[in-house]
């Protein structure tokens, strides 16, 4: 079956390795996707603080657009970025459950020649890979298993809070199970795996934001992880890109590769490095991956 | 003794309001209705309750009579399977109900009009939900298309069609 | 349907109905036009008198009925007021006092079913009118009935031997009644036996409980059966037959003196199986004594652990060691059948399993315990001899106690478990006393309603226990600072100062919720009672009838009816015993004469009704070729009546005629 693919802004810019690696993995795993034509920014967390109904209409437009392009039946939309995933789900819920807001949004849509039917289900790539493709098939496809690689699977907060649709809210395991099927060993770190990375605070109040990401990296190191795997472009950005600043701020010799789970999965599936965006990483995972290739 | 039972089913506003006769068992659904009252859960007044000791007492003829006498819908309430105060009465009610539904379908009666619900003594909110839902459904359906045939009073003749039937069978 | 003569049998009188519309203060009057309903009632053909009154159930209200019956020759009465489940018997009695058969009465429920649930006053009034019309039509078809009386057997069955069951049993036995006390554990005592001290007096639980346990064992009127369960119950109030299943101890109870030599001699040098009484904190051998003060003071052998019982091969050193020759591996399950008149259910509660809240790390991190486990730790007969110790044997220097684990939680149990605040305060005191540790209680609200409870809390404030008002988010082992290394860190919002806090402690205590026993559905089906939404046994009325149930003769005592502390449990057990005694003392019970009967003239002998009856009350008279119903066995469900194709089967108070007229009455008005 075909999925509608909603990349979101980050996957086209700073999170490019996520899109590159994910689409390669989908190709290998037989997950057919079609990018939503004319998609717009979901608004993430920022717009909701400005105007609620505008924000829901903005995000919801993508849902109505998908319905317009696929007028028959139910639509499954894959949103890899955790923030997009959550905002689209929130939009769906708010439009359907809050009559006043729903009416305002429908009105806006109708003036753009669209109606919202409620036929879209928003899916996360972790959910699709583990529950639709299946771990057995994934294992088959991993011709170069990540033997000996210890991964700290970091989920970020937005795919388990407030809605925990495909995984447990306190101890999610989808990514762990996925990467274990790819041959890796994952660490047990219930306290950290869904703890906030700081989100946009790393840009606004960097002392607070960086500290939150630093705590996660520090714990991953304490548990002797070789890499941290993430599912969200902002989480990945926060974890990877401020390590220089963190070394100074916390007087710590920290260096922890932080990748997208799809990059690790793609590597296990034998896909070339360049196609997985691995050369673009700020903290090189070369050493860790080379060790497990042996 | 009152005359024929078909009174106009209209409210002051002139909109159609269905009348639902409910047959509730004493131990579960009737008690749940009392609980809904004690909890002040408001619901549509279309449903009027008749009390039985057990849903097993309900003769399918009661349901047919209610419809014939002008009810727009009939709601049967009993204990959840396994919880009947008299052990198996609700299972009997279920069997009779299922058979009756088949018959009613053949008569062209919409399935929403006769409904069976298991409502436990502590489920006052479920009672509110069901009565509101049923009233809303029947409002949308409108009056049933069965002609209410009044029961013959003393000394009255049977309606024409039935007389014909009797003649052929004689 | 014969509509002549009001449907009464030829020769019977015409119905002259008195209708009374109750305002119930403002309860009905605020949503129903009382005078309009009264006027409407007056227009109905069979109605002789129509009145309204503020409170029909009061003495003057009932007087109205009585006087009208006498003065106006009324022979049927309808009261439109509250639920018949509340006052039907009140008005029936009024009829009776006036010399009218009490079953010439019908109620219309216009309070619970109309005024309390309808928003629009006009619509409510119309609904009330149709219900009144239905009752008036129906009551004309009522006829005189005699009350049914059943004798009450004086024996009582008490199910569950915790403090509730023990209290009820002793009360009943002291009143001279024969009591069968059935307990599924190897000893009576229940959860209270596991506690060390009880709040707020800090009485030693064992000291106040064991004398009672001993009294039960030695009471001539109590048959105490442990390792037993009630398998099924048949009959009805005053005449129950209960089948009790006894599991084998493999020990002759009369021979064993509790010397424990067999335990010492067992081929297993050390315990390997979780000791249930110690909440899994210690290990026992296959042969064991549940706890030192167990009553009966008899060991037992676990058939799933004992080598001989499992494999048939063992040196049987226990048998050699026993000087009383009390071990008997040939014991089997046995049964007893008892005849009782009433039953008291006191089956208690179980604790919430905190594994359902993974954020509190129970079962994942060491030194996270439930409140029940700490009770065992502080108990001198417990696994650590009364010392509060960590897994490594050392005393904790800091302890966090988390309230409301599994209670007041929409994800688990929405209710408050009533006792845990006091239990947590008690444990805070005991832990501080034994270890000198810093103790932190994390609470949402402090619930200390009982006698001496608030004072206890106050005392604790003075003892230096720290109180943090805030729901705990997480118990974690990762350290943010060097001080937190190796500790359990409790993260909570301190709502009083508006800050998130991290409190590193050595030990965490989870004050777990009280929940219904896991097999509460099976138990309630055995005794034919209902459960509330959460699974507690349902009382007849939450305020005025907290110990009786909707099944006559079955009473409730203790936590099985809802979480409560020991004083409330003992009070409720006394109340249950009292109600049972009242019934036994009167010697009989009047039950509703709503049984079914079969008209032999109409019965065609088709046998449709026979299998319908769950009480096998219907038999076939082979000579006459018709079915017959035994009125003693018939419980009045009417299922056979609903099935009878020829209308031969009818049910008193629910005849076909009565139902048809009620339907017609309901639909005769808007």
CSV table of N, CA, C and O in Angstrom, one decimal, chain B residues 4-78:
chain,number,residue,atom,x,y,z
B,4,UNK,N,-58.3,3.9,22.4
B,4,UNK,CA,-57.1,3.5,21.7
B,4,UNK,C,-55.9,4.3,22.1
B,4,UNK,O,-56.0,5.4,22.5
B,5,UNK,N,-54.8,3.6,22.0
B,5,UNK,CA,-53.6,4.2,22.6
B,5,UNK,C,-52.8,5.2,21.7
B,5,UNK,O,-51.8,5.7,22.1
B,6,UNK,N,-53.3,5.4,20.5
B,6,UNK,CA,-52.5,6.3,19.7
B,6,UNK,C,-52.7,7.7,20.0
B,6,UNK,O,-53.7,8.3,19.4
B,7,UNK,N,-51.9,8.3,20.8
B,7,UNK,CA,-52.0,9.8,21.0
B,7,UNK,C,-51.0,10.4,20.1
B,7,UNK,O,-50.0,9.8,19.8
B,8,UNK,N,-51.2,11.7,19.7
B,8,UNK,CA,-50.3,12.4,18.8
B,8,UNK,C,-48.9,12.5,19.5
B,8,UNK,O,-48.8,12.8,20.7
B,9,UNK,N,-47.9,12.2,18.8
B,9,UNK,CA,-46.5,12.3,19.4
B,9,UNK,C,-45.9,13.6,19.0
B,9,UNK,O,-44.9,13.6,18.3
B,10,UNK,N,-46.4,14.7,19.4
B,10,UNK,CA,-45.9,16.0,19.1
B,10,UNK,C,-45.7,16.8,20.4
B,10,UNK,O,-46.5,16.7,21.3
B,11,UNK,N,-44.7,17.6,20.4
B,11,UNK,CA,-44.5,18.5,21.6
B,11,UNK,C,-45.1,19.8,21.2
B,11,UNK,O,-45.6,20.0,20.1
B,12,UNK,N,-45.0,20.7,22.1
B,12,UNK,CA,-45.6,22.0,21.9
B,12,UNK,C,-45.0,22.7,20.7
B,12,UNK,O,-45.6,23.4,20.0
B,13,UNK,N,-43.7,22.4,20.5
B,13,UNK,CA,-43.0,23.2,19.4
B,13,UNK,C,-43.4,22.6,18.0
B,13,UNK,O,-43.1,23.2,17.0
B,14,UNK,N,-44.2,21.5,18.0
B,14,UNK,CA,-44.6,21.0,16.7
B,14,UNK,C,-43.6,20.0,16.1
B,14,UNK,O,-43.8,19.5,15.1
B,15,UNK,N,-42.4,19.8,16.8
B,15,UNK,CA,-41.4,18.9,16.2
B,15,UNK,C,-41.8,17.5,16.7
B,15,UNK,O,-42.4,17.3,17.7
B,16,UNK,N,-41.3,16.5,15.8
B,16,UNK,CA,-41.6,15.1,16.1
B,16,UNK,C,-40.7,14.6,17.3
B,16,UNK,O,-39.5,14.8,17.2
B,17,UNK,N,-41.4,14.1,18.3
B,17,UNK,CA,-40.6,13.5,19.4
B,17,UNK,C,-41.0,12.1,19.5
B,17,UNK,O,-42.2,11.8,19.8
B,18,UNK,N,-40.1,11.1,19.3
B,18,UNK,CA,-40.5,9.7,19.4
B,18,UNK,C,-40.8,9.3,20.8
B,18,UNK,O,-40.3,9.9,21.7
B,19,UNK,N,-41.7,8.3,20.9
B,19,UNK,CA,-42.0,7.8,22.2
B,19,UNK,C,-41.4,6.4,22.3
B,19,UNK,O,-41.6,5.5,21.5
B,20,UNK,N,-40.6,6.2,23.3
B,20,UNK,CA,-39.9,4.9,23.5
B,20,UNK,C,-40.4,4.3,24.8
B,20,UNK,O,-40.4,4.8,25.9
B,21,UNK,N,-40.9,3.0,24.6
B,21,UNK,CA,-41.3,2.3,25.8
B,21,UNK,C,-40.1,1.4,26.2
B,21,UNK,O,-39.5,0.7,25.4
B,22,UNK,N,-39.7,1.4,27.5
B,22,UNK,CA,-38.5,0.7,27.9
B,22,UNK,C,-39.0,-0.4,28.9
B,22,UNK,O,-39.8,-0.2,29.8
B,23,UNK,N,-38.5,-1.6,28.6
B,23,UNK,CA,-38.8,-2.8,29.5
B,23,UNK,C,-37.5,-3.1,30.3
B,23,UNK,O,-36.5,-3.6,29.7
B,24,UNK,N,-37.4,-2.7,31.5
B,24,UNK,CA,-36.1,-2.8,32.3
B,24,UNK,C,-36.2,-3.9,33.4
B,24,UNK,O,-37.3,-4.0,34.0
B,25,UNK,N,-35.2,-4.6,33.6
B,25,UNK,CA,-35.2,-5.6,34.7
B,25,UNK,C,-34.9,-4.8,36.0
B,25,UNK,O,-34.1,-3.9,36.0
B,26,UNK,N,-35.5,-5.3,37.0
B,26,UNK,CA,-35.4,-4.7,38.3
B,26,UNK,C,-34.0,-4.5,38.9
B,26,UNK,O,-33.6,-3.5,39.4
B,27,UNK,N,-33.2,-5.6,38.8
B,27,UNK,CA,-31.9,-5.7,39.5
B,27,UNK,C,-30.9,-4.8,38.9
B,27,UNK,O,-30.0,-4.3,39.5
B,28,UNK,N,-30.8,-4.8,37.5
B,28,UNK,CA,-29.8,-4.0,36.9
B,28,UNK,C,-30.2,-2.7,36.3
B,28,UNK,O,-29.9,-1.7,36.8
B,29,UNK,N,-31.0,-2.8,35.2
B,29,UNK,CA,-31.3,-1.6,34.4
B,29,UNK,C,-32.2,-0.6,35.2
B,29,UNK,O,-32.0,0.6,35.1
B,30,UNK,N,-33.2,-1.2,35.9
B,30,UNK,CA,-34.1,-0.3,36.6
B,30,UNK,C,-33.3,0.4,37.7
B,30,UNK,O,-33.4,1.6,37.9
B,31,UNK,N,-32.4,-0.3,38.4
B,31,UNK,CA,-31.5,0.3,39.4
B,31,UNK,C,-30.6,1.3,38.8
B,31,UNK,O,-30.3,2.3,39.4
B,32,UNK,N,-30.1,1.0,37.6
B,32,UNK,CA,-29.2,1.9,36.9
B,32,UNK,C,-30.0,3.2,36.6
B,32,UNK,O,-29.4,4.3,36.7
B,33,UNK,N,-31.2,3.1,36.3
B,33,UNK,CA,-32.1,4.3,36.0
B,33,UNK,C,-32.2,5.1,37.3
B,33,UNK,O,-32.2,6.3,37.3
B,34,UNK,N,-32.4,4.4,38.4
B,34,UNK,CA,-32.5,5.1,39.7
B,34,UNK,C,-31.2,5.8,40.0
B,34,UNK,O,-31.2,6.9,40.5
B,35,UNK,N,-30.1,5.1,39.7
B,35,UNK,CA,-28.8,5.7,39.9
B,35,UNK,C,-28.6,7.0,39.1
B,35,UNK,O,-28.1,8.0,39.5
B,36,UNK,N,-29.0,6.9,37.8
B,36,UNK,CA,-29.0,8.1,36.9
B,36,UNK,C,-29.7,9.2,37.6
B,36,UNK,O,-29.3,10.4,37.5
B,37,UNK,N,-30.9,8.9,38.2
B,37,UNK,CA,-31.7,9.9,38.8
B,37,UNK,C,-31.0,10.5,40.0
B,37,UNK,O,-30.8,11.7,40.2
B,38,UNK,N,-30.4,9.6,40.9
B,38,UNK,CA,-29.7,10.1,42.1
B,38,UNK,C,-28.5,10.9,41.7
B,38,UNK,O,-28.2,11.9,42.3
B,39,UNK,N,-27.9,10.5,40.6
B,39,UNK,CA,-26.7,11.3,40.1
B,39,UNK,C,-27.1,12.5,39.3
B,39,UNK,O,-26.2,13.2,38.8
B,40,UNK,N,-28.4,12.7,39.1
B,40,UNK,CA,-28.9,13.9,38.3
B,40,UNK,C,-28.3,14.0,36.9
B,40,UNK,O,-28.0,15.0,36.4
B,41,UNK,N,-28.2,12.8,36.3
B,41,UNK,CA,-27.8,12.8,34.9
B,41,UNK,C,-29.0,13.0,34.0
B,41,UNK,O,-29.9,12.2,34.0
B,42,UNK,N,-29.1,14.1,33.3
B,42,UNK,CA,-30.3,14.4,32.6
B,42,UNK,C,-30.2,13.6,31.2
B,42,UNK,O,-29.2,13.5,30.6
B,43,UNK,N,-31.4,13.2,30.8
B,43,UNK,CA,-31.5,12.6,29.5
B,43,UNK,C,-32.9,12.9,28.9
B,43,UNK,O,-33.8,13.4,29.5
B,44,UNK,N,-33.0,12.5,27.6
B,44,UNK,CA,-34.2,12.9,26.9
B,44,UNK,C,-35.4,12.2,27.5
B,44,UNK,O,-35.3,11.0,27.9
B,45,UNK,N,-36.6,12.9,27.7
B,45,UNK,CA,-37.7,12.3,28.4
B,45,UNK,C,-38.5,11.4,27.5
B,45,UNK,O,-39.6,10.9,27.9
B,46,UNK,N,-38.0,11.0,26.3
B,46,UNK,CA,-38.8,10.2,25.4
B,46,UNK,C,-39.0,8.8,25.9
B,46,UNK,O,-40.0,8.1,25.5
B,47,UNK,N,-38.1,8.3,26.8
B,47,UNK,CA,-38.2,6.9,27.2
B,47,UNK,C,-39.0,6.8,28.5
B,47,UNK,O,-38.8,7.5,29.5
B,48,UNK,N,-40.0,5.9,28.5
B,48,UNK,CA,-40.9,5.7,29.7
B,48,UNK,C,-40.7,4.2,30.1
B,48,UNK,O,-40.8,3.3,29.3
B,49,UNK,N,-40.4,4.1,31.4
B,49,UNK,CA,-39.9,2.8,31.8
B,49,UNK,C,-41.0,1.9,32.4
B,49,UNK,O,-41.8,2.4,33.2
B,50,UNK,N,-41.0,0.6,32.0
B,50,UNK,CA,-41.9,-0.4,32.7
B,50,UNK,C,-41.0,-1.4,33.4
B,50,UNK,O,-40.0,-1.9,32.8
B,51,UNK,N,-41.3,-1.7,34.6
B,51,UNK,CA,-40.4,-2.5,35.4
B,51,UNK,C,-40.8,-4.0,35.4
B,51,UNK,O,-42.0,-4.3,35.5
B,52,UNK,N,-39.8,-4.9,35.2
B,52,UNK,CA,-40.0,-6.3,35.3
B,52,UNK,C,-39.0,-6.8,36.3
B,52,UNK,O,-38.0,-6.1,36.6
B,53,UNK,N,-39.2,-8.0,36.8
B,53,UNK,CA,-38.2,-8.5,37.8
B,53,UNK,C,-37.0,-9.0,37.0
B,53,UNK,O,-35.9,-8.9,37.4
B,54,UNK,N,-37.2,-9.5,35.8
B,54,UNK,CA,-36.1,-10.0,35.0
B,54,UNK,C,-36.4,-9.8,33.5
B,54,UNK,O,-37.6,-9.9,33.1
B,55,UNK,N,-35.4,-9.6,32.7
B,55,UNK,CA,-35.6,-9.4,31.3
B,55,UNK,C,-36.1,-10.7,30.7
B,55,UNK,O,-36.7,-10.7,29.6
B,56,UNK,N,-36.0,-11.8,31.4
B,56,UNK,CA,-36.5,-13.1,30.9
B,56,UNK,C,-38.0,-13.1,30.9
B,56,UNK,O,-38.7,-13.9,30.2
B,57,UNK,N,-38.7,-12.2,31.6
B,57,UNK,CA,-40.1,-12.2,31.7
B,57,UNK,C,-40.7,-11.6,30.4
B,57,UNK,O,-41.9,-11.7,30.1
B,58,UNK,N,-39.8,-10.8,29.7
B,58,UNK,CA,-40.4,-10.1,28.6
B,58,UNK,C,-40.8,-11.0,27.4
B,58,UNK,O,-40.0,-11.7,26.8
B,59,UNK,N,-42.1,-11.0,27.2
B,59,UNK,CA,-42.7,-11.8,26.1
B,59,UNK,C,-42.5,-10.9,24.8
B,59,UNK,O,-42.8,-9.7,24.9
B,60,UNK,N,-42.1,-11.5,23.7
B,60,UNK,CA,-42.0,-10.7,22.5
B,60,UNK,C,-43.3,-10.0,22.2
B,60,UNK,O,-43.3,-8.9,21.5
B,61,UNK,N,-44.4,-10.5,22.6
B,61,UNK,CA,-45.7,-9.9,22.4
B,61,UNK,C,-45.8,-8.5,23.0
B,61,UNK,O,-46.5,-7.7,22.5
B,62,UNK,N,-45.1,-8.3,24.1
B,62,UNK,CA,-45.1,-7.0,24.7
B,62,UNK,C,-44.5,-6.0,23.8
B,62,UNK,O,-45.0,-4.9,23.6
B,63,UNK,N,-43.4,-6.4,23.1
B,63,UNK,CA,-42.8,-5.5,22.2
B,63,UNK,C,-43.7,-5.2,21.0
B,63,UNK,O,-43.8,-4.0,20.6
B,64,UNK,N,-44.3,-6.2,20.5
B,64,UNK,CA,-45.2,-6.0,19.4
B,64,UNK,C,-46.4,-5.1,19.8
B,64,UNK,O,-46.8,-4.3,19.0
B,65,UNK,N,-46.9,-5.4,20.9
B,65,UNK,CA,-48.1,-4.6,21.4
B,65,UNK,C,-47.7,-3.1,21.5
B,65,UNK,O,-48.4,-2.2,21.1
B,66,UNK,N,-46.5,-2.9,22.1
B,66,UNK,CA,-46.1,-1.5,22.3
B,66,UNK,C,-46.0,-0.8,20.9
B,66,UNK,O,-46.5,0.3,20.7
B,67,UNK,N,-45.4,-1.5,19.9
B,67,UNK,CA,-45.3,-0.9,18.6
B,67,UNK,C,-46.7,-0.6,18.0
B,67,UNK,O,-46.9,0.4,17.4
B,68,UNK,N,-47.5,-1.6,18.2
B,68,UNK,CA,-48.8,-1.6,17.6
B,68,UNK,C,-49.6,-0.4,18.2
B,68,UNK,O,-50.4,0.2,17.6
B,69,UNK,N,-49.4,-0.2,19.5
B,69,UNK,CA,-50.1,0.8,20.2
B,69,UNK,C,-49.6,2.2,20.0
B,69,UNK,O,-50.1,3.2,20.6
B,70,UNK,N,-48.5,2.3,19.2
B,70,UNK,CA,-48.1,3.7,18.9
B,70,UNK,C,-46.6,4.0,19.4
B,70,UNK,O,-46.2,5.1,19.2
B,71,UNK,N,-46.0,3.1,20.0
B,71,UNK,CA,-44.6,3.4,20.4
B,71,UNK,C,-43.7,3.5,19.1
B,71,UNK,O,-43.9,2.8,18.2
B,72,UNK,N,-42.8,4.4,19.1
B,72,UNK,CA,-41.9,4.6,18.0
B,72,UNK,C,-40.7,3.7,18.2
B,72,UNK,O,-39.9,3.4,17.2
B,73,UNK,N,-40.4,3.2,19.4
B,73,UNK,CA,-39.3,2.4,19.6
B,73,UNK,C,-39.5,1.6,21.0
B,73,UNK,O,-40.2,2.1,21.8
B,74,UNK,N,-38.8,0.5,21.1
B,74,UNK,CA,-38.8,-0.2,22.3
B,74,UNK,C,-37.4,-0.5,22.8
B,74,UNK,O,-36.6,-0.9,21.9
B,75,UNK,N,-37.1,-0.3,24.0
B,75,UNK,CA,-35.8,-0.5,24.6
B,75,UNK,C,-35.9,-1.6,25.6
B,75,UNK,O,-36.7,-1.4,26.6
B,76,UNK,N,-35.1,-2.6,25.5
B,76,UNK,CA,-35.1,-3.7,26.5
B,76,UNK,C,-33.8,-3.6,27.3
B,76,UNK,O,-32.7,-3.5,26.7
B,77,UNK,N,-33.9,-3.6,28.6
B,77,UNK,CA,-32.7,-3.5,29.4
B,77,UNK,C,-32.5,-4.6,30.4
B,77,UNK,O,-33.5,-5.0,31.1
B,78,UNK,N,-31.4,-5.3,30.4
B,78,UNK,CA,-31.1,-6.4,31.3
B,78,UNK,C,-29.7,-6.4,31.9
B,78,UNK,O,-28.9,-5.5,31.5
